[in-house]
Short mmCIF file of C-alpha atoms and ligand atoms in Angstrom, two decimals:
data_model
loop_
_atom_site.label_atom_id
_atom_site.label_comp_id
_atom_site.label_asym_id
_atom_site.label_seq_id
_atom_site.Cartn_x
_atom_site.Cartn_y
_atom_site.Cartn_z
CA UNK A 284 86.60 -20.69 -85.13
CA UNK A 285 84.41 -19.31 -87.87
CA UNK A 286 80.62 -19.32 -87.94
CA UNK A 287 80.39 -21.24 -91.19
CA UNK A 288 82.26 -24.06 -92.94
CA UNK A 289 81.60 -26.32 -95.86
CA UNK A 290 81.81 -29.29 -93.50
CA UNK A 291 81.58 -29.73 -89.75
CA UNK A 292 82.90 -33.02 -88.42
CA UNK A 293 81.87 -34.26 -84.99
CA UNK A 294 84.53 -36.52 -83.47
CA UNK A 295 88.30 -36.81 -83.88
CA UNK A 296 88.65 -40.61 -84.13
CA UNK A 297 89.88 -42.36 -87.29
CA UNK A 298 86.53 -41.87 -89.10
CA UNK A 299 86.36 -38.12 -88.52
CA UNK A 300 90.06 -37.57 -89.14
CA UNK A 301 90.11 -39.32 -92.53
CA UNK A 302 86.97 -37.49 -93.65
CA UNK A 303 88.47 -34.17 -92.52
CA UNK A 304 91.75 -34.79 -94.33
CA UNK A 305 90.12 -35.84 -97.59
CA UNK A 306 87.74 -32.88 -97.64
CA UNK A 307 90.41 -30.35 -96.75
CA UNK A 308 92.63 -31.78 -99.48
CA UNK A 309 89.86 -31.13 -101.97
CA UNK A 310 89.87 -27.51 -100.94
CA UNK A 311 86.80 -27.41 -98.72
CA UNK A 312 86.67 -25.49 -95.49
CA UNK A 313 86.53 -28.10 -92.73
CA UNK A 314 86.10 -27.87 -88.99
CA UNK A 315 86.64 -30.97 -86.86
CA UNK A 316 85.56 -30.88 -83.22
CA UNK A 317 86.57 -33.37 -80.54
CA UNK A 318 85.03 -33.21 -77.11
CA UNK A 319 87.94 -34.77 -75.30
CA UNK A 320 90.89 -32.60 -74.33
CA UNK A 321 93.28 -34.85 -76.28
CA UNK A 322 93.02 -36.75 -79.54
CA UNK A 323 93.50 -40.49 -79.07
CA UNK A 324 93.21 -40.62 -75.29
CA UNK A 325 91.92 -42.40 -73.36
CA UNK A 326 92.30 -45.39 -75.69
CA UNK A 327 89.22 -47.57 -76.16
CA UNK A 328 90.73 -50.23 -78.34
CA UNK A 329 92.81 -53.40 -78.63
CA UNK A 330 94.56 -51.65 -81.54
CA UNK A 331 94.72 -54.50 -84.06
CA UNK A 332 94.48 -53.78 -87.80
CA UNK A 333 95.34 -55.61 -91.04
CA UNK A 334 98.37 -54.38 -92.97
CA UNK A 335 96.64 -54.34 -96.31
CA UNK A 336 93.63 -52.30 -95.27
CA UNK A 337 95.77 -49.84 -93.35
CA UNK A 338 97.97 -49.26 -96.41
CA UNK A 339 94.98 -47.73 -98.19
CA UNK A 340 95.23 -44.77 -95.85
CA UNK A 341 98.67 -44.23 -94.51
CA UNK A 342 102.29 -45.34 -94.85
CA UNK A 343 103.30 -47.52 -91.90
CA UNK A 344 105.45 -45.67 -89.39
CA UNK A 345 107.25 -47.10 -86.37
CA UNK A 346 106.12 -44.16 -84.29
CA UNK A 347 102.61 -45.60 -84.06
CA UNK A 348 103.22 -49.29 -84.61
CA UNK A 349 103.66 -51.22 -81.38
CA UNK A 350 104.04 -54.67 -82.91
CA UNK A 351 104.03 -56.43 -86.22
CA UNK A 352 101.83 -59.51 -86.28
CA UNK A 353 102.65 -62.63 -88.26
CA UNK A 354 99.98 -65.00 -87.14
CA UNK A 355 96.99 -65.70 -84.98
CA UNK A 356 96.16 -68.44 -82.55
CA UNK A 357 92.71 -69.64 -81.59
CA UNK A 358 92.24 -71.37 -78.24
CA UNK A 359 89.21 -73.61 -77.79
CA UNK A 360 87.36 -73.87 -74.47
CA UNK A 361 89.15 -77.19 -73.79
CA UNK A 362 92.53 -75.56 -74.39
CA UNK A 363 93.13 -77.00 -77.85
CA UNK A 364 95.02 -74.41 -79.85
CA UNK A 365 95.32 -73.85 -83.54
CA UNK A 366 97.61 -71.36 -85.19
CA UNK A 367 97.39 -69.66 -88.50
CA UNK A 368 100.72 -68.38 -89.62
CA UNK A 369 101.31 -66.37 -92.67
CA UNK A 370 104.11 -67.30 -95.03
CA UNK A 371 106.69 -64.72 -94.14
CA UNK A 372 107.01 -63.61 -97.75
CA UNK A 373 103.51 -62.19 -97.94
CA UNK A 374 102.85 -58.59 -97.14
CA UNK A 375 99.69 -59.48 -95.28
CA UNK A 376 98.73 -59.88 -91.65
CA UNK A 377 98.73 -56.96 -89.30
CA UNK A 378 99.89 -54.49 -86.75
CA UNK A 379 99.06 -53.64 -83.22
CA UNK A 380 98.97 -49.86 -83.26
CA UNK A 381 99.66 -47.30 -80.63
CA UNK A 382 96.39 -45.45 -81.06
CA UNK A 383 97.34 -42.50 -78.91
CA UNK A 384 99.93 -41.67 -81.54
CA UNK A 385 98.08 -43.10 -84.54
CA UNK A 386 94.88 -41.11 -83.99
CA UNK A 387 96.95 -37.97 -83.54
CA UNK A 388 98.86 -38.64 -86.72
CA UNK A 389 95.61 -38.88 -88.68
CA UNK A 390 94.37 -35.63 -87.19
CA UNK A 391 97.72 -33.94 -87.79
CA UNK A 392 97.57 -35.00 -91.41
CA UNK A 393 94.06 -33.55 -91.70
CA UNK A 394 95.24 -30.32 -90.09
CA UNK A 395 98.24 -30.08 -92.40
CA UNK A 396 95.87 -30.37 -95.35
CA UNK A 397 93.99 -27.37 -94.03
CA UNK A 398 91.30 -28.70 -91.68
CA UNK A 399 90.63 -26.70 -88.53
CA UNK A 400 90.76 -28.81 -85.38
CA UNK A 401 89.26 -27.94 -82.01
CA UNK A 402 89.67 -30.19 -78.98
CA UNK A 403 87.69 -29.95 -75.76
CA UNK A 404 84.88 -28.76 -78.00
CA UNK A 405 81.64 -30.68 -77.86
CA UNK A 406 78.66 -30.67 -80.17
CA UNK A 407 75.66 -30.29 -77.87
CA UNK A 408 72.84 -30.10 -80.42
CA UNK A 409 72.27 -30.01 -84.15
CA UNK A 410 71.01 -26.85 -85.84
CA UNK A 411 67.85 -28.18 -87.43
CA UNK A 412 65.75 -26.26 -89.94
CA UNK A 413 62.72 -28.05 -91.39
CA UNK A 414 64.38 -31.34 -90.57
CA UNK A 415 67.60 -30.39 -92.37
CA UNK A 416 70.83 -30.40 -90.41
CA UNK A 417 72.44 -26.99 -90.88
CA UNK A 418 75.28 -27.22 -88.39
CA UNK A 419 75.66 -27.66 -84.68
CA UNK A 420 75.79 -25.89 -81.39
CA UNK A 421 79.29 -26.25 -79.98
CA UNK A 422 80.40 -25.81 -76.43
CA UNK A 423 83.99 -25.24 -75.39
CA UNK A 424 85.02 -24.40 -71.84
CA UNK A 425 81.64 -22.85 -71.14
CA UNK A 426 81.57 -20.87 -74.38
CA UNK A 427 78.64 -21.73 -76.63
CA UNK A 428 78.38 -20.94 -80.34
CA UNK A 429 76.40 -22.02 -83.36
CA UNK A 430 78.43 -23.15 -86.35
CA UNK A 431 76.76 -23.65 -89.69
CA UNK A 432 77.86 -26.07 -92.39
CA UNK A 433 76.58 -27.48 -95.68
CA UNK A 434 77.19 -30.97 -94.37
CA UNK A 435 77.69 -32.30 -90.86
CA UNK A 436 79.55 -35.61 -90.57
CA UNK A 437 78.71 -37.48 -87.38
CA UNK A 438 81.88 -39.43 -86.52
CA UNK A 439 81.15 -39.46 -82.81
CA UNK A 440 81.89 -43.11 -82.17
CA UNK A 441 80.02 -45.74 -80.22
CA UNK A 442 78.02 -43.19 -78.24
CA UNK A 443 76.53 -41.86 -81.49
CA UNK A 444 74.52 -39.11 -79.82
CA UNK A 445 74.64 -36.51 -82.57
CA UNK A 446 72.61 -38.55 -85.08
CA UNK A 447 70.17 -39.39 -82.32
CA UNK A 448 69.61 -35.71 -81.70
CA UNK A 449 68.90 -35.43 -85.43
CA UNK A 450 66.18 -38.06 -85.15
CA UNK A 451 68.07 -41.21 -86.16
CA UNK A 452 67.68 -44.09 -83.73
CA UNK A 453 71.23 -45.22 -83.08
CA UNK A 454 70.56 -47.21 -79.88
CA UNK A 455 72.37 -50.57 -79.90
CA UNK A 456 70.29 -53.58 -78.80
CA UNK A 457 71.64 -54.60 -75.39
CA UNK A 458 72.65 -58.09 -76.48
CA UNK A 459 74.62 -56.63 -79.39
CA UNK A 460 76.75 -54.30 -77.36
CA UNK A 461 79.92 -56.04 -76.31
CA UNK A 462 80.89 -54.93 -72.86
CA UNK A 463 84.69 -54.86 -72.81
CA UNK A 464 87.56 -54.53 -70.39
CA UNK A 465 91.26 -54.62 -71.16
CA UNK A 466 94.55 -54.26 -69.33
CA UNK A 467 97.82 -53.27 -70.88
CA UNK A 468 99.92 -55.88 -69.11
CA UNK A 469 103.67 -55.94 -68.96
CA UNK A 470 106.26 -58.41 -67.79
CA UNK A 471 104.35 -61.34 -69.26
CA UNK A 472 105.37 -64.34 -71.37
CA UNK A 473 103.92 -63.88 -74.85
CA UNK A 474 104.80 -64.46 -78.46
CA UNK A 475 105.34 -60.87 -79.63
CA UNK A 476 104.29 -61.69 -83.20
CA UNK A 477 101.07 -63.61 -82.52
CA UNK A 478 97.60 -62.48 -81.58
CA UNK A 479 95.74 -65.01 -79.45
CA UNK A 480 91.97 -65.40 -79.21
CA UNK A 481 90.31 -67.45 -76.47
CA UNK A 482 86.81 -68.79 -77.03
CA UNK A 483 84.31 -70.27 -74.63
CA UNK A 484 81.29 -69.54 -72.53
CA UNK A 485 83.30 -69.64 -69.34
CA UNK A 486 86.01 -67.36 -70.72
CA UNK A 487 83.82 -64.80 -72.49
CA UNK A 488 80.13 -65.56 -73.12
CA UNK A 489 79.17 -64.64 -76.70
CA UNK A 490 82.53 -62.96 -77.11
CA UNK A 491 86.21 -63.74 -76.77
CA UNK A 492 89.28 -62.87 -74.81
CA UNK A 493 92.30 -61.52 -76.65
CA UNK A 494 96.02 -61.12 -76.19
CA UNK A 495 97.40 -58.56 -78.64
CA UNK A 496 101.17 -58.04 -78.29
CA UNK A 497 102.45 -54.52 -77.86
CA UNK A 498 106.08 -55.54 -78.00
CA UNK A 499 108.23 -57.94 -75.99
CA UNK A 500 106.57 -59.00 -72.74
CA UNK A 501 103.73 -56.49 -73.11
CA UNK A 502 100.23 -56.95 -74.49
CA UNK A 503 96.68 -55.68 -74.60
CA UNK A 504 94.87 -58.41 -72.71
CA UNK A 505 91.15 -57.96 -72.89
CA UNK A 506 87.73 -59.47 -72.99
CA UNK A 507 84.38 -58.70 -74.55
CA UNK A 508 81.09 -60.29 -73.49
CA UNK A 509 77.56 -59.71 -74.65
CA UNK A 510 75.92 -57.16 -72.36
CA UNK A 511 72.98 -59.50 -71.87
CA UNK A 512 75.32 -61.94 -70.17
CA UNK A 513 76.75 -59.28 -67.89
CA UNK A 514 75.76 -59.16 -64.21
CA UNK A 515 77.27 -58.32 -60.85
CA UNK A 516 80.25 -60.57 -60.25
CA UNK A 517 80.23 -61.56 -63.92
CA UNK A 518 80.95 -58.35 -65.73
CA UNK A 519 83.60 -57.89 -68.39
CA UNK A 520 86.03 -56.79 -65.74
CA UNK A 521 85.35 -59.86 -63.57
CA UNK A 522 85.90 -62.16 -66.54
CA UNK A 523 89.10 -60.31 -67.34
CA UNK A 524 90.40 -60.56 -63.79
CA UNK A 525 89.78 -64.31 -63.81
CA UNK A 526 91.42 -64.66 -67.21
CA UNK A 527 94.48 -62.70 -66.12
CA UNK A 528 94.73 -64.66 -62.86
CA UNK A 529 94.72 -67.88 -64.90
CA UNK A 530 97.10 -66.85 -67.65
CA UNK A 531 99.25 -63.95 -66.46
CA UNK A 532 99.19 -63.97 -62.66
CA UNK A 533 102.44 -62.00 -62.46
CA UNK A 534 101.58 -59.39 -65.08
CA UNK A 535 101.63 -55.73 -64.13
CA UNK A 536 98.82 -53.52 -65.34
CA UNK A 537 100.00 -50.20 -66.72
CA UNK A 538 96.76 -49.15 -68.38
CA UNK A 539 93.13 -49.94 -67.66
CA UNK A 540 90.74 -49.74 -70.57
CA UNK A 541 86.98 -50.20 -70.77
CA UNK A 542 84.58 -49.75 -73.64
CA UNK A 543 81.64 -50.87 -75.70
CA UNK A 544 81.68 -52.33 -79.21
CA UNK A 545 78.56 -52.73 -81.28
CA UNK A 546 78.10 -56.01 -83.14
CA UNK A 547 74.64 -55.20 -84.49
CA UNK A 548 73.65 -54.56 -88.08
CA UNK A 549 74.62 -51.12 -89.41
CA UNK A 550 72.09 -48.27 -89.20
CA UNK A 551 69.36 -48.76 -91.80
CA UNK A 552 70.24 -45.37 -93.29
CA UNK A 553 73.42 -43.38 -92.77
CA UNK A 554 72.41 -40.07 -94.36
CA UNK A 555 69.68 -37.49 -93.94
CA UNK A 556 69.31 -33.90 -95.12
CA UNK A 557 72.67 -32.28 -94.38
CA UNK A 558 73.93 -35.24 -92.32
CA UNK A 559 76.27 -38.19 -92.92
CA UNK A 560 77.10 -40.82 -90.30
CA UNK A 561 80.42 -42.69 -90.36
CA UNK A 562 82.36 -45.27 -88.36
CA UNK A 563 81.16 -46.63 -85.04
CA UNK A 564 78.43 -44.00 -84.99
CA UNK A 565 76.95 -45.74 -88.06
CA UNK A 566 77.38 -49.15 -86.37
CA UNK A 567 79.69 -50.45 -89.05
CA UNK A 568 82.20 -52.23 -86.83
CA UNK A 569 82.73 -55.88 -87.70
CA UNK A 570 80.15 -58.11 -85.99
CA UNK A 571 82.58 -61.00 -85.57
CA UNK A 572 85.77 -59.35 -84.45
CA UNK A 573 84.44 -56.02 -83.22
CA UNK A 574 87.15 -54.33 -85.30
CA UNK A 575 86.21 -50.87 -86.47
CA UNK A 576 89.33 -48.79 -87.11
CA UNK A 577 89.47 -49.58 -90.81
CA UNK A 578 85.67 -49.50 -91.08
CA UNK A 579 85.64 -45.97 -89.66
CA UNK A 580 88.39 -44.77 -92.01
CA UNK A 581 86.74 -46.44 -94.99
CA UNK A 582 83.30 -44.94 -94.38
CA UNK A 583 84.94 -41.60 -93.53
CA UNK A 584 86.65 -41.60 -96.91
CA UNK A 585 83.51 -42.60 -98.82
CA UNK A 586 81.50 -39.92 -97.03
CA UNK A 587 84.11 -37.27 -97.84
CA UNK A 588 84.08 -38.17 -101.51
CA UNK A 589 80.32 -37.86 -101.83
CA UNK A 590 80.10 -34.78 -99.59
CA UNK A 591 82.65 -32.97 -101.74
CA UNK A 592 80.61 -33.48 -104.89
CA UNK A 593 77.37 -32.47 -103.18
CA UNK A 594 78.86 -29.30 -101.71
CA UNK A 595 80.25 -28.27 -105.09
CA UNK A 596 76.89 -28.98 -106.73
CA UNK A 597 75.07 -27.02 -104.03
CA UNK A 598 72.76 -29.87 -103.03
CA UNK A 599 73.34 -31.60 -99.69
CA UNK A 600 69.88 -33.10 -99.30
CA UNK A 601 69.52 -36.66 -98.06
CA UNK A 602 68.80 -37.75 -101.61
CA UNK A 603 71.96 -36.12 -102.90
CA UNK A 604 74.05 -37.67 -100.08
CA UNK A 605 72.47 -41.11 -100.52
CA UNK A 606 75.21 -42.42 -102.84
CA UNK A 607 77.41 -42.55 -99.73
CA UNK A 608 75.01 -44.95 -98.02
CA UNK A 609 74.72 -47.02 -101.17
CA UNK A 610 78.46 -47.00 -101.74
CA UNK A 611 79.38 -48.73 -98.51
CA UNK A 612 76.24 -50.82 -98.16
CA UNK A 613 76.21 -52.40 -101.61
CA UNK A 614 79.95 -52.84 -101.93
CA UNK A 615 81.96 -55.83 -100.79
CA UNK A 616 82.45 -54.00 -97.50
CA UNK A 617 78.72 -53.82 -96.74
CA UNK A 618 78.08 -57.33 -97.94
CA UNK A 619 80.86 -58.64 -95.73
CA UNK A 620 79.34 -56.88 -92.74
CA UNK A 621 76.01 -58.59 -93.42
CA UNK A 622 77.67 -61.96 -93.92
CA UNK A 623 79.75 -61.60 -90.77
CA UNK A 624 76.65 -60.56 -88.87
CA UNK A 625 74.97 -63.83 -89.80
CA UNK A 626 78.05 -65.85 -88.94
CA UNK A 627 78.21 -64.11 -85.58
CA UNK A 628 74.56 -64.82 -84.90
CA UNK A 629 75.30 -68.50 -85.42
CA UNK A 630 78.50 -68.62 -83.42
CA UNK A 631 77.00 -67.10 -80.31
CA UNK A 632 74.58 -70.02 -80.07
CA UNK A 633 77.35 -72.61 -79.84
CA UNK A 634 78.02 -74.62 -76.71
CA UNK A 635 81.59 -75.13 -75.56
CA UNK A 636 81.44 -78.70 -76.86
CA UNK A 637 80.63 -77.47 -80.31
CA UNK A 638 83.27 -74.78 -80.17
CA UNK A 639 85.78 -77.47 -79.21
CA UNK A 640 84.69 -79.64 -82.11
CA UNK A 641 85.05 -76.74 -84.50
CA UNK A 642 88.52 -75.79 -83.34
CA UNK A 643 89.55 -79.45 -83.54
CA UNK A 644 88.44 -79.61 -87.13
CA UNK A 645 90.05 -76.30 -88.09
CA UNK A 646 93.32 -77.38 -86.54
CA UNK A 647 93.39 -80.21 -89.06
CA UNK A 648 93.01 -77.86 -91.99
CA UNK A 649 95.77 -76.41 -94.03
CA UNK A 650 94.59 -72.84 -94.17
CA UNK A 651 96.35 -70.44 -96.48
CA UNK A 652 94.23 -67.41 -95.87
CA UNK A 653 94.31 -65.61 -92.57
CA UNK A 654 90.84 -64.11 -92.41
CA UNK A 655 87.97 -65.19 -90.20
CA UNK A 656 85.97 -65.59 -93.35
CA UNK A 657 88.39 -68.04 -94.94
CA UNK A 658 88.32 -69.98 -91.74
CA UNK A 659 84.55 -70.20 -91.56
CA UNK A 660 84.25 -70.98 -95.23
CA UNK A 661 86.72 -73.82 -94.95
CA UNK A 662 84.94 -75.07 -91.88
CA UNK A 663 81.59 -75.16 -93.60
CA UNK A 664 82.99 -77.01 -96.55
CA UNK A 665 84.17 -79.74 -94.26
CA UNK A 666 81.20 -79.88 -91.97
CA UNK A 667 78.11 -80.12 -94.15
CA UNK A 668 76.00 -80.69 -91.05
CA UNK A 669 77.07 -77.36 -89.70
CA UNK A 670 75.97 -75.89 -92.96
CA UNK A 671 72.47 -77.25 -92.50
CA UNK A 672 72.22 -75.49 -89.19
CA UNK A 673 73.23 -72.26 -90.79
CA UNK A 674 70.24 -72.15 -93.09
CA UNK A 675 70.46 -68.88 -95.00
CA UNK A 676 74.16 -68.55 -94.50
CA UNK A 677 75.04 -70.82 -97.37
CA UNK A 678 74.00 -68.34 -100.00
CA UNK A 679 75.65 -65.41 -98.37
CA UNK A 680 78.89 -67.32 -98.29
CA UNK A 681 78.34 -68.31 -101.91
CA UNK A 682 80.03 -71.64 -101.53
CA UNK A 683 79.84 -73.64 -104.74
CA UNK A 684 78.20 -77.05 -104.30
CA UNK B 233 66.31 -44.01 -59.96
CA UNK B 234 69.63 -44.46 -61.74
CA UNK B 235 72.64 -44.03 -59.52
CA UNK B 236 76.12 -43.57 -60.96
CA UNK B 237 78.97 -44.78 -58.81
CA UNK B 238 81.43 -42.23 -60.07
CA UNK B 239 84.36 -43.77 -58.26
CA UNK B 240 83.80 -46.88 -60.45
CA UNK B 241 82.82 -45.28 -63.77
CA UNK B 242 85.45 -45.66 -66.51
CA UNK B 243 83.61 -43.08 -68.70
CA UNK B 244 83.74 -45.38 -71.71
CA UNK B 245 80.28 -44.67 -73.12
CA UNK B 246 79.10 -48.29 -73.39
CA UNK B 247 75.98 -47.32 -71.40
CA UNK B 248 75.33 -44.32 -73.64
CA UNK B 249 75.09 -46.48 -76.75
CA UNK B 250 72.40 -48.81 -75.37
CA UNK B 251 70.17 -46.28 -73.58
CA UNK B 252 66.77 -46.60 -75.27
CA UNK B 253 65.78 -43.07 -74.15
CA UNK B 254 68.99 -41.30 -75.10
CA UNK B 255 69.17 -40.14 -71.50
CA UNK B 256 72.89 -40.64 -70.93
CA UNK B 257 75.69 -38.46 -72.20
CA UNK B 258 79.39 -38.51 -71.63
CA UNK B 259 80.88 -35.10 -71.12
CA UNK B 260 84.58 -35.83 -71.03
CA UNK B 261 85.01 -37.92 -67.87
CA UNK B 262 81.56 -37.10 -66.52
CA UNK B 263 78.52 -39.24 -67.26
CA UNK B 264 75.33 -37.19 -67.13
CA UNK B 265 71.75 -38.46 -66.82
CA UNK B 266 68.90 -36.52 -68.36
CA UNK B 267 65.41 -36.22 -66.84
CA UNK B 268 64.06 -38.52 -69.54
CA UNK B 269 65.73 -41.51 -67.83
CA UNK B 270 63.04 -44.09 -67.00
CA UNK B 271 65.28 -46.22 -64.78
CA UNK B 272 64.88 -49.20 -67.10
CA UNK B 273 68.31 -50.51 -66.09
CA UNK B 274 69.51 -51.43 -69.58
CA UNK B 275 72.66 -49.37 -69.08
CA UNK B 276 73.50 -51.14 -65.82
CA UNK B 277 74.08 -54.35 -67.79
CA UNK B 278 76.27 -52.80 -70.48
CA UNK B 279 78.65 -51.32 -67.91
CA UNK B 280 81.89 -53.35 -67.83
CA UNK B 281 82.56 -52.14 -64.29
CA UNK B 282 79.23 -52.12 -62.47
CA UNK B 283 79.21 -48.37 -62.06
CA UNK B 284 75.48 -48.02 -62.70
CA UNK B 285 72.68 -49.13 -60.45
CA UNK B 286 68.91 -48.67 -60.39
CA UNK B 287 67.72 -48.14 -56.82
CA UNK B 288 64.32 -47.57 -55.23
CA UNK B 289 65.33 -44.15 -54.01
CA UNK B 290 63.42 -41.19 -55.33
CA UNK B 291 65.48 -38.42 -56.86
CA UNK B 292 65.92 -35.51 -54.46
C1 FAD C 53 87.83 -52.68 -75.97
C2 FAD C 53 87.83 -52.37 -77.43
C3 FAD C 53 88.71 -53.03 -78.27
C4 FAD C 53 88.71 -52.74 -79.65
N1 FAD C 53 89.65 -53.36 -80.43
C5 FAD C 53 89.73 -53.06 -81.74
C6 FAD C 53 90.75 -53.62 -82.56
O1 FAD C 53 91.61 -54.37 -82.09
N2 FAD C 53 90.77 -53.31 -83.87
C7 FAD C 53 89.85 -52.46 -84.42
O2 FAD C 53 89.90 -52.22 -85.64
N3 FAD C 53 88.89 -51.90 -83.67
C8 FAD C 53 88.81 -52.16 -82.33
N4 FAD C 53 87.85 -51.56 -81.56
C9 FAD C 53 86.90 -50.65 -82.20
C10 FAD C 53 87.54 -49.31 -82.54
O3 FAD C 53 88.11 -48.75 -81.39
C11 FAD C 53 86.49 -48.37 -83.12
O4 FAD C 53 85.76 -49.05 -84.10
C12 FAD C 53 87.08 -47.10 -83.72
O5 FAD C 53 87.72 -46.31 -82.77
C13 FAD C 53 85.96 -46.31 -84.40
O6 FAD C 53 86.43 -45.09 -84.89
P1 FAD C 53 85.46 -43.84 -85.00
O7 FAD C 53 86.24 -42.77 -85.64
O8 FAD C 53 84.18 -44.26 -85.62
O9 FAD C 53 85.09 -43.48 -83.50
P2 FAD C 53 86.01 -43.15 -82.24
O10 FAD C 53 87.39 -43.58 -82.44
O11 FAD C 53 85.27 -43.67 -81.05
O12 FAD C 53 86.01 -41.57 -82.20
C14 FAD C 53 84.85 -40.83 -81.90
C15 FAD C 53 85.25 -39.54 -81.24
O13 FAD C 53 84.14 -38.66 -81.19
C16 FAD C 53 84.20 -37.93 -79.99
N5 FAD C 53 82.86 -37.40 -79.70
C17 FAD C 53 81.78 -38.11 -79.30
N6 FAD C 53 80.72 -37.28 -79.13
C18 FAD C 53 81.15 -36.03 -79.43
C19 FAD C 53 80.51 -34.75 -79.43
N7 FAD C 53 79.23 -34.61 -79.08
N8 FAD C 53 81.24 -33.66 -79.78
C20 FAD C 53 82.56 -33.80 -80.13
N9 FAD C 53 83.20 -34.99 -80.13
C21 FAD C 53 82.52 -36.10 -79.80
C22 FAD C 53 84.70 -38.95 -78.99
O14 FAD C 53 85.27 -38.32 -77.86
C23 FAD C 53 85.71 -39.73 -79.81
O15 FAD C 53 87.02 -39.23 -79.67
C24 FAD C 53 87.81 -51.81 -80.18
C25 FAD C 53 86.92 -51.15 -79.33
C26 FAD C 53 86.94 -51.41 -77.96
C27 FAD C 53 85.99 -50.68 -77.08
#
């Protein structure tokens, strides 16, 4: 490891890896540090991603694709189900990844483009000079060293400690941190091409339970609940155990996964002097689904693009880096996050009766689009009363009268 | 004070992200608590496993 790089990247998840690869490809000296001893493990994810968004970053490869998904099924609290299946011809819908391999692939690609990678190496503090981030103190197996960089990219995931040390408040409001538990279950009856989402206050208060196939007879079966609804005997894990007992009593657990997902608004600013914040660390995961793999890669790529220009121009001040913040925030991506945030805020207020009514009405629709958004939009068109309750949402959905 | 039941902890970092004081940090599989912890208990709710508990005990 050298004492100076153009860019220092904290965290070897999808956000950090994409940023590292892009910057190395542009010829910058890049150092990526990951505090865990292995990239991609332990997994903290249900591993679902859309085909189209993934294609922006990497060619699909069977080595890290566990299952190809052709449709989704929504289960109402009263058990009513509705399926959305994609016409087979379309290239859309998604994959369930194998993130242990996928995350490694992204980091390998970054390394092959010239990025340095160091695992079991933790950033313990920023190097701050007059409020400007100039690098970080790194610790690896007891060895401590200061590494300087023109830009530090904080891609340190849901914990988001690095930016906090730099003075950015990254704390997630308790109610907006989904407390999650998941088992990788095998020997279970599932449709290997369908993701299934279970709604309801008994199943998962303010959240949902999911079954994401990982192949024949194997799936990520998990649950996320709002942390404010979590208490002894009713934690994510308790809800999951009850769900599994109800649906897959004979399943065998071969992996046990826990984690937190933020469903708050993104940070109000994702740059400061010498610092850029990407992915979960910036709180850009989707407020409805909790999905953040694409969001991390997308913000990682945008950050890399802006950082490259700033480094070449010799100005990495917060003002110079600001176009990154603007780029994601004012694009369709940022607007969708805001819209989905508002939709989420509405959905978490719904009683089971209302959820049932909604699923009943969706199941009568002939939906062509797969996305949550299309679903909600269609729903609102058909339930003008719902629209009234949503107040400001109407504009953000820009539904023509 | 905040007690970590290490035999339960899944070292996922959910608690770290909600701590208002920034007192928690995950160092690989080890959750550490800084002196600035005020035992507010916010983290105990975020934990999917119930590995965190605020007790009346004074730190030794
Ligand atoms: C239960 C669960 C289910 C989910 N399901 C889905 C899903 O189906 N689809 C989806 O798109 N998203 C899902 N997500 C969200 C998704 O996992 C994240 O959004 C995604 O991993 C974010 O990528 P990232 O690069 O920002 O951060 P991460 O992937 O979290 O990577 C951050 C890395 O930084 C490292 N790090 C942290 N601090 C330091 C430090 N000080 N020094 C060095 N390294 C550090 C961490 O060890 C970690 O490896 C799920 C999350 C959970 C918890």
